[in-house]
Each structure stands twice: as structure tokens, then as C-alpha cells.
Amino acid sequence: MSQQNFCEPPPQGTSANRPGQDWLYRLSQFLCEFHPTAAGGGGTGATGATGGTGAGGTGTTGNTGATGNTGATGATGATGSTGATGSTGPTGAQGQTGATGQTGSTGPTGATGATGPTGGTGQTGGTGGTGGTGGTGNTGNTGGTGSDASNSTLQGVEYTASGVFTGPTGVTSIWLTMVAGGGAGGGSTGVASRAGGGGGGGEICQNVPVVIVPGTGYTVTVGQGGAGSTGVAGGNGGTSSFTGATITLQVKGGNGGGTGGIGATGGGLGGGAGGGVASPGGAGSRGVAEAPTYFGGGGGGGSTTSPTSVAGNGAGSGGYSGGTGGATGVASQSAGPGGAATIYGQGATGGDGGATGGRGATGTYGVGGGGGGGATAGTQSCGGSGSPGYVLIQWEA
């Protein structure tokens, strides 16, 4: 019978591998681990000599082992101290407008304001319908003996220069007549057969009723006549006027004649047109009525284009006759046209060929000056000056 080494596992098919007998195998394993002499029947042999170092070198380093699992999370640390306050953030966008609140209750009535200034007077209303006939009134007392109207006299004052009119005692109305200054005739520029234009007459007003205050002063202005000059247009006539604190009445002066031979326009809105240049020269147009008591000045006469024909006549104002043109000129010269007339005088006569235009005679008011006569080429002539204006104030006393 062979000796079995109990430290090795039993062969296949032995009793040690049979069921119920493995306890013997386990016992032998225990004894072999702690008492190796028990495994065999002989004692341990002597230790053999140490064998020589093997020829093989150090083996290669093995691969790094896999990373171990993450350890468990440590306990939460203590809360740190509070950090410093951060800077203020930017302003946020403006919010939407809130809904309108409810209307508050009405406040107490304020004190009455001071009375405002009186408004301007309104326009006069239309005339009301005719009322019914009233009853017969009581018989009045017998009136005193009236004054004899035949004893009143018409009085007046003339102004040929500017001044002041003071209302007479007891006089509350006057009649006013005014004439503006006449325009001067135009001078000849030396163009052959071409005279200056005649001056226009001043605007006039006649017997205009005016309410005045007794003892009050009113300014009276008398317009000057336009000045005539050599080789240039004539000057315009001045304005005549009557002025008080609440009233201003005026009439406009006539225009001066031009150098081209066309007559000047009369003063005022109704002033007549001047005569045109023609052969014979054109007559000025009469002034027309602007109102029942106002008339535009007449237009001055126009120059002739021929040295052998007459120049035009100046016109009148309000239907009055005008001035006459100059006499027929000599060769290469033409006569100057006449100035316009007024109710206070005949218009001035135009200058003969090459001569100075005439001016209104002494005592005439507001008339236009005559145009300077045409002359040989290169020679100039002077237009006649217009007459000054006039103011007449009348009243009953």
C-alpha cells in the first residue's frame, strides 16, 4: 500500500473525495499548516545550500493599480464671516404710470375778484323800429323871446401860413375850407423838343362842418408849394391840415412834374392824371369828388413833341378850369405845359421854348407850377414852383 501525502489533495476517486469522508481531508490540511511533520512519517531534512542567483534581471514594473473609490464627503465646515456690502446696483427702469386717481371733491368757492376795467364802447346798434304815437303831452310854459337870427353874422379867419386857431367864446361849430400846396413843374433836361411836365394841383375841401370846444387851441398847417429846379423833376406840394386833441383833417399836396414831359398827378385819392406827351401836348385830367366836400387836385399838362405845336394845359379840381400851356416854341424848342388850377387860382403857364416855367400868380393857392420850356439839345431849363396852400375857418356869432 502506497504512502499518501495528506498535504496534497486526494486523487480523484479516493475515499477522501467521497461524500462523508471529507472531514478527514480537512483535518489533514489543518495539521499540514501548523505541524508539517505530521504530514509524512520522516523528520525534516537538513536545509539545503542556498542556490545561486538566477540569471534573470529584475522584472518590469507592474501597471499602476486602479484609482480607489472617492472617499465619503466630509462634514460641512463652519459658516464664514459675512462679506463686505457690495456697491449699489444701477437704477432700474422707470415703472409704468399709475392709474389716474379719482377726482377730488370740489374745493370751496374763492373770494370774488376785483371788478375789471370798463370795456370799450360797443358799436352802435341798428335803428329800432318806430314806436307807437305817444299821448299828447301837457302844454309847456311859454318860452322866452328868441334872438333875431338876422342879427348873427358870419365871421372867419384866413391862414396863408401855419398857426393856431382858438375856439371863440360860445362857438361850438365851424366850417373849414383847406387847399394843399401845388406841385412844381418839371425842368427840361436839354433834350430837344422835350419840356418838363406841368405840376399837379393840391387836394381841397370846402365848408366841412367841424365841432369844436370854445377856448381850445387847434393847430393849423398850411402846405408849402413844391419847389421848381433846373433839369430835374419838380417838388411835391405840402399837406394842409387842422388838428386838435380828438380831430385831424387834412388835404394832400399836388405832385411835381417830371423831366420826361408827362404831367403830374393831382393831390388826394381823387387826383386827376397828368397829360401825356403828344403833339399838341395832352391836357391834364380834372380832379374828382372824393366826398361831398372833398375834391382831388387836377393833373398837370403834358409836353408837346413838336417845336411848332402848343403844350398841354393843366386841369382843374372839382370842375374848375386849368392852367394854360406855354406859347408855341421856336425851331428845336417846345413850350412847357401848364400847371393845374384850384378854386383859388388859375394854374401857372408853362415856359416858352427854353424858358423857365411860370408859377401861380400872387393870391393863388394850391395851383401847380408850369413846366420848363424845351430847349436846344444840351440846354436845360427850370420848372415853375407850385403855389402854397390855404386854410379858411368860418363861424356864426
C-alpha positions as a LaTeX table, in Angstrom:
\begin{tabular}{lrrr}
\hline
Residue & $x$ (\AA) & $y$ (\AA) & $z$ (\AA) \\
\hline
Met1 & 0.00 & 0.00 & 0.00 \\
Ser2 & 1.45 & 3.30 & $-1.07$ \\
Gln3 & 2.02 & 6.16 & 1.41 \\
Gln4 & $-0.28$ & 9.10 & 0.90 \\
Asn5 & 0.84 & 12.72 & 1.47 \\
Phe6 & $-2.07$ & 14.23 & 3.39 \\
Cys7 & $-0.95$ & 17.76 & 2.49 \\
Glu8 & $-1.90$ & 17.25 & $-1.12$ \\
Pro9 & $-5.45$ & 16.86 & $-2.24$ \\
Pro10 & $-6.51$ & 13.21 & $-2.57$ \\
Pro11 & $-6.59$ & 11.71 & $-6.07$ \\
Gln12 & $-9.80$ & 11.55 & $-7.92$ \\
Gly13 & $-11.88$ & 8.59 & $-6.91$ \\
Thr14 & $-10.23$ & 8.15 & $-3.49$ \\
Ser15 & $-12.07$ & 7.91 & $-0.29$ \\
Ala16 & $-11.13$ & 11.44 & 0.58 \\
Asn17 & $-13.36$ & 12.69 & $-2.22$ \\
Arg18 & $-16.22$ & 10.58 & $-1.35$ \\
Pro19 & $-19.11$ & 12.02 & 0.47 \\
Gly20 & $-18.92$ & 11.77 & 4.23 \\
Gln21 & $-15.13$ & 11.40 & 4.23 \\
Asp22 & $-14.02$ & 14.98 & 3.53 \\
Trp23 & $-13.68$ & 15.68 & 7.23 \\
Leu24 & $-10.50$ & 13.62 & 7.17 \\
Tyr25 & $-9.14$ & 15.75 & 4.38 \\
Arg26 & $-9.86$ & 18.95 & 6.23 \\
Leu27 & $-8.13$ & 17.65 & 9.33 \\
Ser28 & $-5.03$ & 16.78 & 7.38 \\
Gln29 & $-4.98$ & 20.30 & 5.89 \\
Phe30 & $-5.04$ & 21.84 & 9.32 \\
Leu31 & $-2.20$ & 19.62 & 10.53 \\
Cys32 & $-0.07$ & 20.32 & 7.44 \\
Glu33 & $-0.41$ & 24.10 & 8.02 \\
Phe34 & 0.59 & 24.13 & 11.66 \\
His35 & 2.50 & 20.80 & 12.10 \\
Pro36 & 4.25 & 19.94 & 8.84 \\
Thr37 & 5.93 & 16.88 & 10.39 \\
Ala38 & 2.65 & 15.34 & 10.74 \\
Ala39 & 2.27 & 15.10 & 7.08 \\
Gly40 & 4.94 & 12.50 & 6.47 \\
Gly41 & 6.34 & 9.77 & 8.56 \\
Gly42 & 10.04 & 11.04 & 8.48 \\
Gly43 & 11.58 & 14.17 & 10.08 \\
Thr44 & 12.54 & 17.27 & 8.24 \\
Gly45 & 15.72 & 17.01 & 6.22 \\
Ala46 & 18.63 & 19.39 & 6.56 \\
Thr47 & 18.35 & 22.69 & 4.88 \\
Gly48 & 19.92 & 22.64 & 1.50 \\
Ala49 & 22.54 & 25.15 & 0.44 \\
Thr50 & 21.29 & 28.44 & $-0.93$ \\
Gly51 & 21.05 & 28.28 & $-4.63$ \\
Gly52 & 22.81 & 30.82 & $-6.81$ \\
Thr53 & 21.10 & 33.96 & $-8.01$ \\
Gly54 & 19.09 & 33.35 & $-11.03$ \\
Ala55 & 20.24 & 34.74 & $-14.34$ \\
Gly56 & 17.09 & 36.70 & $-14.95$ \\
Gly57 & 17.11 & 40.52 & $-14.33$ \\
Thr58 & 14.59 & 42.45 & $-12.33$ \\
Gly59 & 11.17 & 42.12 & $-13.72$ \\
Thr60 & 9.40 & 45.12 & $-15.27$ \\
Thr61 & 7.32 & 47.43 & $-13.06$ \\
Gly62 & 3.77 & 46.34 & $-12.93$ \\
Asn63 & 0.94 & 48.63 & $-14.12$ \\
Thr64 & $-0.41$ & 51.26 & $-11.75$ \\
Gly65 & $-3.29$ & 49.99 & $-9.87$ \\
Ala66 & $-6.77$ & 51.40 & $-10.49$ \\
Thr67 & $-7.80$ & 54.59 & $-8.63$ \\
Gly68 & $-9.59$ & 53.84 & $-5.47$ \\
Asn69 & $-13.18$ & 54.89 & $-4.86$ \\
Thr70 & $-13.84$ & 58.53 & $-3.75$ \\
Gly71 & $-13.91$ & 58.83 & $-0.05$ \\
Ala72 & $-17.04$ & 59.91 & 1.77 \\
Thr73 & $-17.90$ & 63.67 & 1.86 \\
Gly74 & $-16.50$ & 65.36 & 4.89 \\
Ala75 & $-18.68$ & 67.21 & 7.34 \\
Thr76 & $-19.81$ & 70.80 & 6.45 \\
Gly77 & $-17.34$ & 73.38 & 7.65 \\
Ala78 & $-18.29$ & 76.28 & 9.91 \\
Thr79 & $-20.07$ & 79.31 & 8.31 \\
Gly80 & $-17.59$ & 82.02 & 7.23 \\
Ser81 & $-17.88$ & 85.63 & 8.37 \\
Thr82 & $-20.24$ & 87.98 & 6.43 \\
Gly83 & $-18.59$ & 89.61 & 3.37 \\
Ala84 & $-18.41$ & 93.37 & 2.80 \\
Thr85 & $-21.53$ & 95.10 & 1.36 \\
Gly86 & $-21.43$ & 95.27 & $-2.45$ \\
Ser87 & $-21.70$ & 98.57 & $-4.40$ \\
Thr88 & $-25.16$ & 99.91 & $-5.24$ \\
Gly89 & $-26.52$ & 98.45 & $-8.46$ \\
Pro90 & $-27.72$ & 100.67 & $-11.39$ \\
Thr91 & $-31.14$ & 102.33 & $-11.17$ \\
Gly92 & $-33.89$ & 100.17 & $-12.51$ \\
Ala93 & $-36.11$ & 101.21 & $-15.41$ \\
Gln94 & $-38.94$ & 103.61 & $-14.61$ \\
Gly95 & $-42.16$ & 101.89 & $-13.80$ \\
Gln96 & $-45.34$ & 102.45 & $-15.75$ \\
Thr97 & $-47.51$ & 105.44 & $-14.84$ \\
Gly98 & $-50.07$ & 104.53 & $-12.29$ \\
Ala99 & $-53.75$ & 104.80 & $-12.99$ \\
Thr100 & $-55.36$ & 108.25 & $-12.63$ \\
Gly101 & $-56.71$ & 108.79 & $-9.17$ \\
Gln102 & $-60.30$ & 109.63 & $-8.53$ \\
Thr103 & $-61.36$ & 113.26 & $-8.90$ \\
Gly104 & $-61.13$ & 115.07 & $-5.61$ \\
Ser105 & $-64.07$ & 116.83 & $-4.13$ \\
Thr106 & $-64.79$ & 120.40 & $-5.27$ \\
Gly107 & $-62.94$ & 122.98 & $-3.23$ \\
Pro108 & $-64.69$ & 125.89 & $-1.57$ \\
Thr109 & $-65.67$ & 128.86 & $-3.74$ \\
Gly110 & $-62.94$ & 131.52 & $-3.88$ \\
Ala111 & $-63.49$ & 135.11 & $-2.94$ \\
Thr112 & $-64.94$ & 137.38 & $-5.63$ \\
Gly113 & $-62.20$ & 139.07 & $-7.68$ \\
Ala114 & $-61.88$ & 142.81 & $-8.11$ \\
Thr115 & $-64.07$ & 144.40 & $-10.74$ \\
Gly116 & $-62.30$ & 144.56 & $-14.14$ \\
Pro117 & $-61.89$ & 147.77 & $-16.11$ \\
Thr118 & $-64.82$ & 149.02 & $-18.10$ \\
Gly119 & $-64.82$ & 147.60 & $-21.62$ \\
Gly120 & $-64.73$ & 149.77 & $-24.72$ \\
Thr121 & $-67.93$ & 151.18 & $-26.08$ \\
Gly122 & $-69.63$ & 148.71 & $-28.39$ \\
Gln123 & $-70.71$ & 149.55 & $-31.90$ \\
Thr124 & $-73.90$ & 151.50 & $-32.27$ \\
Gly125 & $-76.84$ & 149.18 & $-32.68$ \\
Gly126 & $-79.19$ & 149.36 & $-35.60$ \\
Thr127 & $-82.04$ & 151.82 & $-35.56$ \\
Gly128 & $-85.04$ & 150.41 & $-33.70$ \\
Gly129 & $-88.49$ & 150.29 & $-35.18$ \\
Thr130 & $-90.72$ & 153.33 & $-34.92$ \\
Gly131 & $-92.63$ & 153.34 & $-31.64$ \\
Gly132 & $-96.29$ & 153.99 & $-31.35$ \\
Thr133 & $-97.55$ & 157.54 & $-31.14$ \\
Gly134 & $-97.43$ & 158.79 & $-27.57$ \\
Gly135 & $-100.22$ & 160.62 & $-25.87$ \\
Thr136 & $-100.46$ & 164.38 & $-26.08$ \\
Gly137 & $-98.18$ & 165.96 & $-23.55$ \\
Asn138 & $-99.05$ & 168.83 & $-21.25$ \\
Thr139 & $-98.80$ & 172.29 & $-22.64$ \\
Gly140 & $-95.35$ & 173.64 & $-21.90$ \\
Asn141 & $-94.55$ & 177.02 & $-20.41$ \\
Thr142 & $-94.30$ & 179.91 & $-22.73$ \\
Gly143 & $-90.73$ & 180.25 & $-23.93$ \\
Gly144 & $-88.69$ & 183.39 & $-23.70$ \\
Thr145 & $-88.31$ & 185.74 & $-26.58$ \\
Gly146 & $-85.85$ & 184.23 & $-29.08$ \\
Ser147 & $-82.91$ & 186.09 & $-30.57$ \\
Asp148 & $-83.20$ & 187.51 & $-34.01$ \\
Ala149 & $-81.21$ & 185.20 & $-36.32$ \\
Ser150 & $-80.87$ & 188.05 & $-38.75$ \\
Asn151 & $-78.55$ & 189.72 & $-36.23$ \\
Ser152 & $-75.95$ & 186.83 & $-36.39$ \\
Thr153 & $-73.01$ & 187.43 & $-38.64$ \\
Leu154 & $-70.66$ & 185.06 & $-40.46$ \\
Gln155 & $-67.12$ & 185.58 & $-39.26$ \\
Gly156 & $-63.89$ & 183.94 & $-40.30$ \\
Val157 & $-60.11$ & 183.91 & $-40.36$ \\
Glu158 & $-57.71$ & 183.05 & $-43.21$ \\
Tyr159 & $-54.36$ & 181.30 & $-42.88$ \\
Thr160 & $-51.72$ & 181.64 & $-45.60$ \\
Ala161 & $-49.07$ & 180.38 & $-43.16$ \\
Ser162 & $-49.24$ & 177.86 & $-40.34$ \\
Gly163 & $-50.62$ & 178.97 & $-36.97$ \\
Val164 & $-53.07$ & 178.19 & $-34.10$ \\
Phe165 & $-56.85$ & 178.71 & $-34.07$ \\
Thr166 & $-58.55$ & 179.18 & $-30.67$ \\
Gly167 & $-62.26$ & 178.46 & $-30.49$ \\
Pro168 & $-64.19$ & 181.72 & $-29.85$ \\
Thr169 & $-66.34$ & 182.04 & $-26.72$ \\
Gly170 & $-69.75$ & 180.44 & $-27.19$ \\
Val171 & $-68.81$ & 178.90 & $-30.60$ \\
Thr172 & $-69.14$ & 175.10 & $-30.80$ \\
Ser173 & $-69.01$ & 174.53 & $-34.56$ \\
Ile174 & $-67.11$ & 175.94 & $-37.52$ \\
Trp175 & $-66.89$ & 175.49 & $-41.29$ \\
Leu176 & $-63.47$ & 174.52 & $-42.59$ \\
Thr177 & $-62.03$ & 175.06 & $-46.08$ \\
Met178 & $-58.47$ & 173.91 & $-46.92$ \\
Val179 & $-56.24$ & 173.77 & $-50.00$ \\
Ala180 & $-52.95$ & 171.81 & $-50.12$ \\
Gly181 & $-49.81$ & 173.12 & $-51.79$ \\
Gly182 & $-49.41$ & 172.73 & $-55.57$ \\
Gly183 & $-46.65$ & 170.67 & $-57.17$ \\
Ala184 & $-43.85$ & 172.33 & $-59.14$ \\
Gly185 & $-43.38$ & 171.95 & $-62.88$ \\
Gly186 & $-40.62$ & 169.66 & $-64.08$ \\
Gly187 & $-37.39$ & 171.11 & $-65.52$ \\
Ser188 & $-36.19$ & 170.43 & $-69.04$ \\
Thr189 & $-33.13$ & 168.17 & $-69.29$ \\
Gly190 & $-31.90$ & 169.67 & $-72.55$ \\
Val191 & $-33.39$ & 167.04 & $-74.87$ \\
Ala192 & $-34.50$ & 168.89 & $-77.99$ \\
Ser193 & $-38.25$ & 169.45 & $-78.26$ \\
Arg194 & $-38.98$ & 167.99 & $-74.83$ \\
Ala195 & $-40.21$ & 170.23 & $-71.99$ \\
Gly196 & $-40.81$ & 169.31 & $-68.34$ \\
Gly197 & $-44.30$ & 168.19 & $-67.21$ \\
Gly198 & $-46.76$ & 170.58 & $-65.55$ \\
Gly199 & $-47.27$ & 170.39 & $-61.76$ \\
Gly200 & $-50.38$ & 168.86 & $-60.19$ \\
Gly201 & $-52.88$ & 170.87 & $-58.15$ \\
Gly202 & $-53.40$ & 170.39 & $-54.39$ \\
Glu203 & $-56.37$ & 168.50 & $-52.94$ \\
Ile204 & $-59.13$ & 170.72 & $-51.48$ \\
Cys205 & $-62.06$ & 170.52 & $-49.04$ \\
Gln206 & $-64.89$ & 173.09 & $-48.83$ \\
Asn207 & $-67.10$ & 174.11 & $-45.91$ \\
Val208 & $-66.57$ & 170.96 & $-43.85$ \\
Pro209 & $-68.59$ & 171.24 & $-40.58$ \\
Val210 & $-66.40$ & 170.66 & $-37.51$ \\
Val211 & $-67.41$ & 170.55 & $-33.82$ \\
Ile212 & $-65.01$ & 172.44 & $-31.56$ \\
Val213 & $-64.67$ & 173.36 & $-27.87$ \\
Pro214 & $-64.67$ & 177.09 & $-27.05$ \\
Gly215 & $-61.34$ & 178.33 & $-25.75$ \\
Thr216 & $-59.45$ & 175.27 & $-27.06$ \\
Gly217 & $-56.45$ & 175.72 & $-29.38$ \\
Tyr218 & $-56.23$ & 173.86 & $-32.72$ \\
Thr219 & $-53.12$ & 173.57 & $-34.90$ \\
Val220 & $-53.45$ & 174.91 & $-38.46$ \\
Thr221 & $-50.83$ & 173.78 & $-41.00$ \\
Val222 & $-50.58$ & 175.39 & $-44.45$ \\
Gly223 & $-48.80$ & 173.22 & $-47.04$ \\
Gln224 & $-45.95$ & 174.79 & $-49.00$ \\
Gly225 & $-45.79$ & 174.81 & $-52.79$ \\
Gly226 & $-43.33$ & 172.43 & $-54.44$ \\
Ala227 & $-40.01$ & 173.96 & $-55.49$ \\
Gly228 & $-39.02$ & 174.08 & $-59.17$ \\
Ser229 & $-35.48$ & 173.14 & $-60.21$ \\
Thr230 & $-33.39$ & 173.12 & $-63.38$ \\
Gly231 & $-33.10$ & 169.83 & $-65.23$ \\
Val232 & $-34.84$ & 167.73 & $-62.57$ \\
Ala233 & $-38.38$ & 166.78 & $-61.54$ \\
Gly234 & $-40.43$ & 169.36 & $-59.65$ \\
Gly235 & $-41.02$ & 169.07 & $-55.89$ \\
Asn236 & $-44.33$ & 167.89 & $-54.42$ \\
Gly237 & $-46.72$ & 170.28 & $-52.69$ \\
Gly238 & $-47.15$ & 170.11 & $-48.88$ \\
Thr239 & $-50.15$ & 168.87 & $-46.85$ \\
Ser240 & $-52.55$ & 171.36 & $-45.23$ \\
Ser241 & $-54.29$ & 170.25 & $-42.01$ \\
Phe242 & $-56.47$ & 171.16 & $-38.99$ \\
Thr243 & $-55.58$ & 169.20 & $-35.82$ \\
Gly244 & $-56.97$ & 169.03 & $-32.28$ \\
Ala245 & $-56.97$ & 166.59 & $-29.39$ \\
Thr246 & $-59.72$ & 164.46 & $-30.93$ \\
Ile247 & $-59.73$ & 165.51 & $-34.57$ \\
Thr248 & $-57.38$ & 165.61 & $-37.57$ \\
Leu249 & $-58.48$ & 166.77 & $-41.03$ \\
Gln250 & $-56.02$ & 167.13 & $-43.92$ \\
Val251 & $-55.65$ & 167.53 & $-47.68$ \\
Lys252 & $-52.69$ & 166.28 & $-49.75$ \\
Gly253 & $-50.37$ & 168.34 & $-51.94$ \\
Gly254 & $-50.09$ & 168.00 & $-55.71$ \\
Asn255 & $-47.23$ & 166.02 & $-57.24$ \\
Gly256 & $-44.31$ & 167.61 & $-59.08$ \\
Gly257 & $-43.97$ & 167.35 & $-62.85$ \\
Gly258 & $-41.36$ & 165.00 & $-64.29$ \\
Thr259 & $-38.50$ & 165.66 & $-66.69$ \\
Gly260 & $-39.88$ & 163.39 & $-69.40$ \\
Gly261 & $-42.74$ & 165.75 & $-70.26$ \\
Ile262 & $-45.61$ & 163.81 & $-68.62$ \\
Gly263 & $-47.84$ & 165.95 & $-66.42$ \\
Ala264 & $-48.03$ & 165.30 & $-62.67$ \\
Thr265 & $-50.98$ & 163.71 & $-60.85$ \\
Gly266 & $-53.12$ & 165.93 & $-58.63$ \\
Gly267 & $-53.17$ & 165.56 & $-54.84$ \\
Gly268 & $-55.53$ & 163.25 & $-52.93$ \\
Leu269 & $-57.29$ & 159.98 & $-53.75$ \\
Gly270 & $-59.34$ & 161.75 & $-56.43$ \\
Gly271 & $-56.36$ & 163.48 & $-58.05$ \\
Gly272 & $-56.54$ & 163.75 & $-61.84$ \\
Ala273 & $-53.93$ & 162.15 & $-64.09$ \\
Gly274 & $-51.31$ & 164.25 & $-65.82$ \\
Gly275 & $-51.40$ & 164.88 & $-69.55$ \\
Gly276 & $-49.31$ & 162.71 & $-71.84$ \\
Val277 & $-46.55$ & 163.67 & $-74.27$ \\
Ala278 & $-48.10$ & 164.28 & $-77.67$ \\
Ser279 & $-48.41$ & 166.85 & $-80.45$ \\
Pro280 & $-50.02$ & 169.01 & $-79.25$ \\
Gly281 & $-49.33$ & 168.12 & $-75.59$ \\
Gly282 & $-52.01$ & 166.30 & $-73.64$ \\
Ala283 & $-54.18$ & 168.17 & $-71.15$ \\
Gly284 & $-54.32$ & 167.07 & $-67.51$ \\
Ser285 & $-57.44$ & 165.36 & $-66.15$ \\
Arg286 & $-59.66$ & 167.13 & $-63.65$ \\
Gly287 & $-59.76$ & 166.01 & $-60.06$ \\
Val288 & $-62.89$ & 164.15 & $-59.00$ \\
Ala289 & $-65.11$ & 164.41 & $-55.92$ \\
Glu290 & $-63.93$ & 162.13 & $-53.11$ \\
Ala291 & $-66.79$ & 163.08 & $-50.75$ \\
Pro292 & $-69.50$ & 165.77 & $-50.79$ \\
Thr293 & $-66.95$ & 168.32 & $-49.55$ \\
Tyr294 & $-63.59$ & 166.86 & $-50.78$ \\
Phe295 & $-62.08$ & 167.07 & $-54.28$ \\
Gly296 & $-58.85$ & 165.70 & $-55.76$ \\
Gly297 & $-56.38$ & 168.10 & $-57.36$ \\
Gly298 & $-56.18$ & 168.44 & $-61.14$ \\
Gly299 & $-53.39$ & 166.89 & $-63.21$ \\
Gly300 & $-50.65$ & 168.95 & $-64.87$ \\
Gly301 & $-50.37$ & 169.33 & $-68.66$ \\
Gly302 & $-48.10$ & 167.20 & $-70.82$ \\
Ser303 & $-45.28$ & 168.31 & $-73.10$ \\
Thr304 & $-45.50$ & 168.60 & $-76.87$ \\
Thr305 & $-43.23$ & 166.61 & $-79.14$ \\
Ser306 & $-43.04$ & 169.30 & $-81.76$ \\
Pro307 & $-41.39$ & 172.72 & $-81.58$ \\
Thr308 & $-44.27$ & 174.16 & $-83.60$ \\
Ser309 & $-47.23$ & 172.89 & $-81.53$ \\
Val310 & $-48.55$ & 174.01 & $-78.18$ \\
Ala311 & $-48.09$ & 172.14 & $-74.92$ \\
Gly312 & $-50.96$ & 170.72 & $-72.93$ \\
Asn313 & $-52.98$ & 172.66 & $-70.39$ \\
Gly314 & $-53.17$ & 171.77 & $-66.73$ \\
Ala315 & $-56.54$ & 170.61 & $-65.40$ \\
Gly316 & $-58.67$ & 171.98 & $-62.60$ \\
Ser317 & $-60.04$ & 170.36 & $-59.42$ \\
Gly318 & $-63.72$ & 169.92 & $-58.73$ \\
Gly319 & $-64.74$ & 171.23 & $-62.11$ \\
Tyr320 & $-62.63$ & 174.38 & $-62.13$ \\
Ser321 & $-60.70$ & 175.36 & $-65.21$ \\
Gly322 & $-57.00$ & 174.56 & $-65.53$ \\
Gly323 & $-53.85$ & 176.45 & $-66.41$ \\
Thr324 & $-52.79$ & 177.09 & $-69.97$ \\
Gly325 & $-49.76$ & 175.76 & $-71.79$ \\
Gly326 & $-46.89$ & 177.93 & $-72.93$ \\
Ala327 & $-46.74$ & 179.65 & $-76.28$ \\
Thr328 & $-45.56$ & 177.85 & $-79.37$ \\
Gly329 & $-41.80$ & 177.49 & $-79.32$ \\
Val330 & $-39.20$ & 178.32 & $-81.91$ \\
Ala331 & $-37.26$ & 175.82 & $-84.01$ \\
Ser332 & $-35.82$ & 172.95 & $-81.99$ \\
Gln333 & $-37.67$ & 174.15 & $-78.88$ \\
Ser334 & $-41.07$ & 173.34 & $-77.37$ \\
Ala335 & $-43.22$ & 175.17 & $-74.86$ \\
Gly336 & $-43.71$ & 173.89 & $-71.33$ \\
Pro337 & $-47.16$ & 172.64 & $-70.25$ \\
Gly338 & $-49.39$ & 174.43 & $-67.77$ \\
Gly339 & $-49.91$ & 173.60 & $-64.09$ \\
Ala340 & $-53.23$ & 172.52 & $-62.59$ \\
Ala341 & $-55.72$ & 175.06 & $-61.17$ \\
Thr342 & $-57.78$ & 175.17 & $-57.94$ \\
Ile343 & $-60.81$ & 177.13 & $-56.73$ \\
Tyr344 & $-58.32$ & 179.76 & $-55.60$ \\
Gly345 & $-56.45$ & 180.39 & $-58.78$ \\
Gln346 & $-55.55$ & 179.61 & $-62.36$ \\
Gly347 & $-52.74$ & 177.12 & $-62.93$ \\
Ala348 & $-49.36$ & 178.56 & $-63.88$ \\
Thr349 & $-48.42$ & 178.88 & $-67.52$ \\
Gly350 & $-45.67$ & 176.67 & $-68.93$ \\
Gly351 & $-42.45$ & 178.27 & $-70.01$ \\
Asp352 & $-41.92$ & 179.18 & $-73.65$ \\
Gly353 & $-39.29$ & 177.26 & $-75.57$ \\
Gly354 & $-36.16$ & 177.22 & $-73.44$ \\
Ala355 & $-37.68$ & 179.48 & $-70.73$ \\
Thr356 & $-38.44$ & 178.83 & $-67.06$ \\
Gly357 & $-41.93$ & 177.57 & $-66.32$ \\
Gly358 & $-44.34$ & 180.06 & $-64.73$ \\
Arg359 & $-45.71$ & 179.92 & $-61.20$ \\
Gly360 & $-49.14$ & 180.82 & $-59.92$ \\
Ala361 & $-49.86$ & 184.49 & $-59.61$ \\
Thr362 & $-49.83$ & 186.18 & $-56.20$ \\
Gly363 & $-53.01$ & 185.37 & $-54.29$ \\
Thr364 & $-53.47$ & 181.97 & $-55.89$ \\
Tyr365 & $-53.42$ & 178.93 & $-53.62$ \\
Gly366 & $-52.59$ & 175.28 & $-54.30$ \\
Val367 & $-52.08$ & 175.68 & $-58.06$ \\
Gly368 & $-49.46$ & 173.69 & $-59.93$ \\
Gly369 & $-46.33$ & 175.25 & $-61.41$ \\
Gly370 & $-45.74$ & 175.34 & $-65.16$ \\
Gly371 & $-43.26$ & 173.01 & $-66.84$ \\
Gly372 & $-39.92$ & 174.35 & $-68.03$ \\
Gly373 & $-39.80$ & 175.01 & $-71.77$ \\
Gly374 & $-37.92$ & 172.68 & $-74.07$ \\
Ala375 & $-34.60$ & 173.92 & $-75.37$ \\
Thr376 & $-31.92$ & 173.25 & $-77.92$ \\
Ala377 & $-30.15$ & 170.00 & $-77.15$ \\
Gly378 & $-27.80$ & 170.39 & $-74.19$ \\
Thr379 & $-29.54$ & 173.42 & $-72.65$ \\
Gln380 & $-31.66$ & 172.85 & $-69.52$ \\
Ser381 & $-34.50$ & 174.94 & $-68.13$ \\
Cys382 & $-36.20$ & 175.28 & $-64.75$ \\
Gly383 & $-39.74$ & 174.29 & $-63.84$ \\
Gly384 & $-42.04$ & 176.80 & $-62.13$ \\
Ser385 & $-42.74$ & 176.42 & $-58.39$ \\
Gly386 & $-46.19$ & 175.47 & $-57.13$ \\
Ser387 & $-48.31$ & 177.85 & $-55.07$ \\
Pro388 & $-48.67$ & 177.39 & $-51.30$ \\
Gly389 & $-51.84$ & 176.08 & $-49.66$ \\
Tyr390 & $-54.58$ & 177.96 & $-47.83$ \\
Val391 & $-56.93$ & 177.47 & $-44.83$ \\
Leu392 & $-60.20$ & 179.36 & $-44.16$ \\
Ile393 & $-62.18$ & 178.95 & $-40.90$ \\
Gln394 & $-65.69$ & 180.44 & $-40.60$ \\
Trp395 & $-68.38$ & 180.53 & $-37.87$ \\
Glu396 & $-71.53$ & 182.42 & $-36.87$ \\
Ala397 & $-71.58$ & 184.83 & $-33.92$ \\
\hline
\end{tabular}
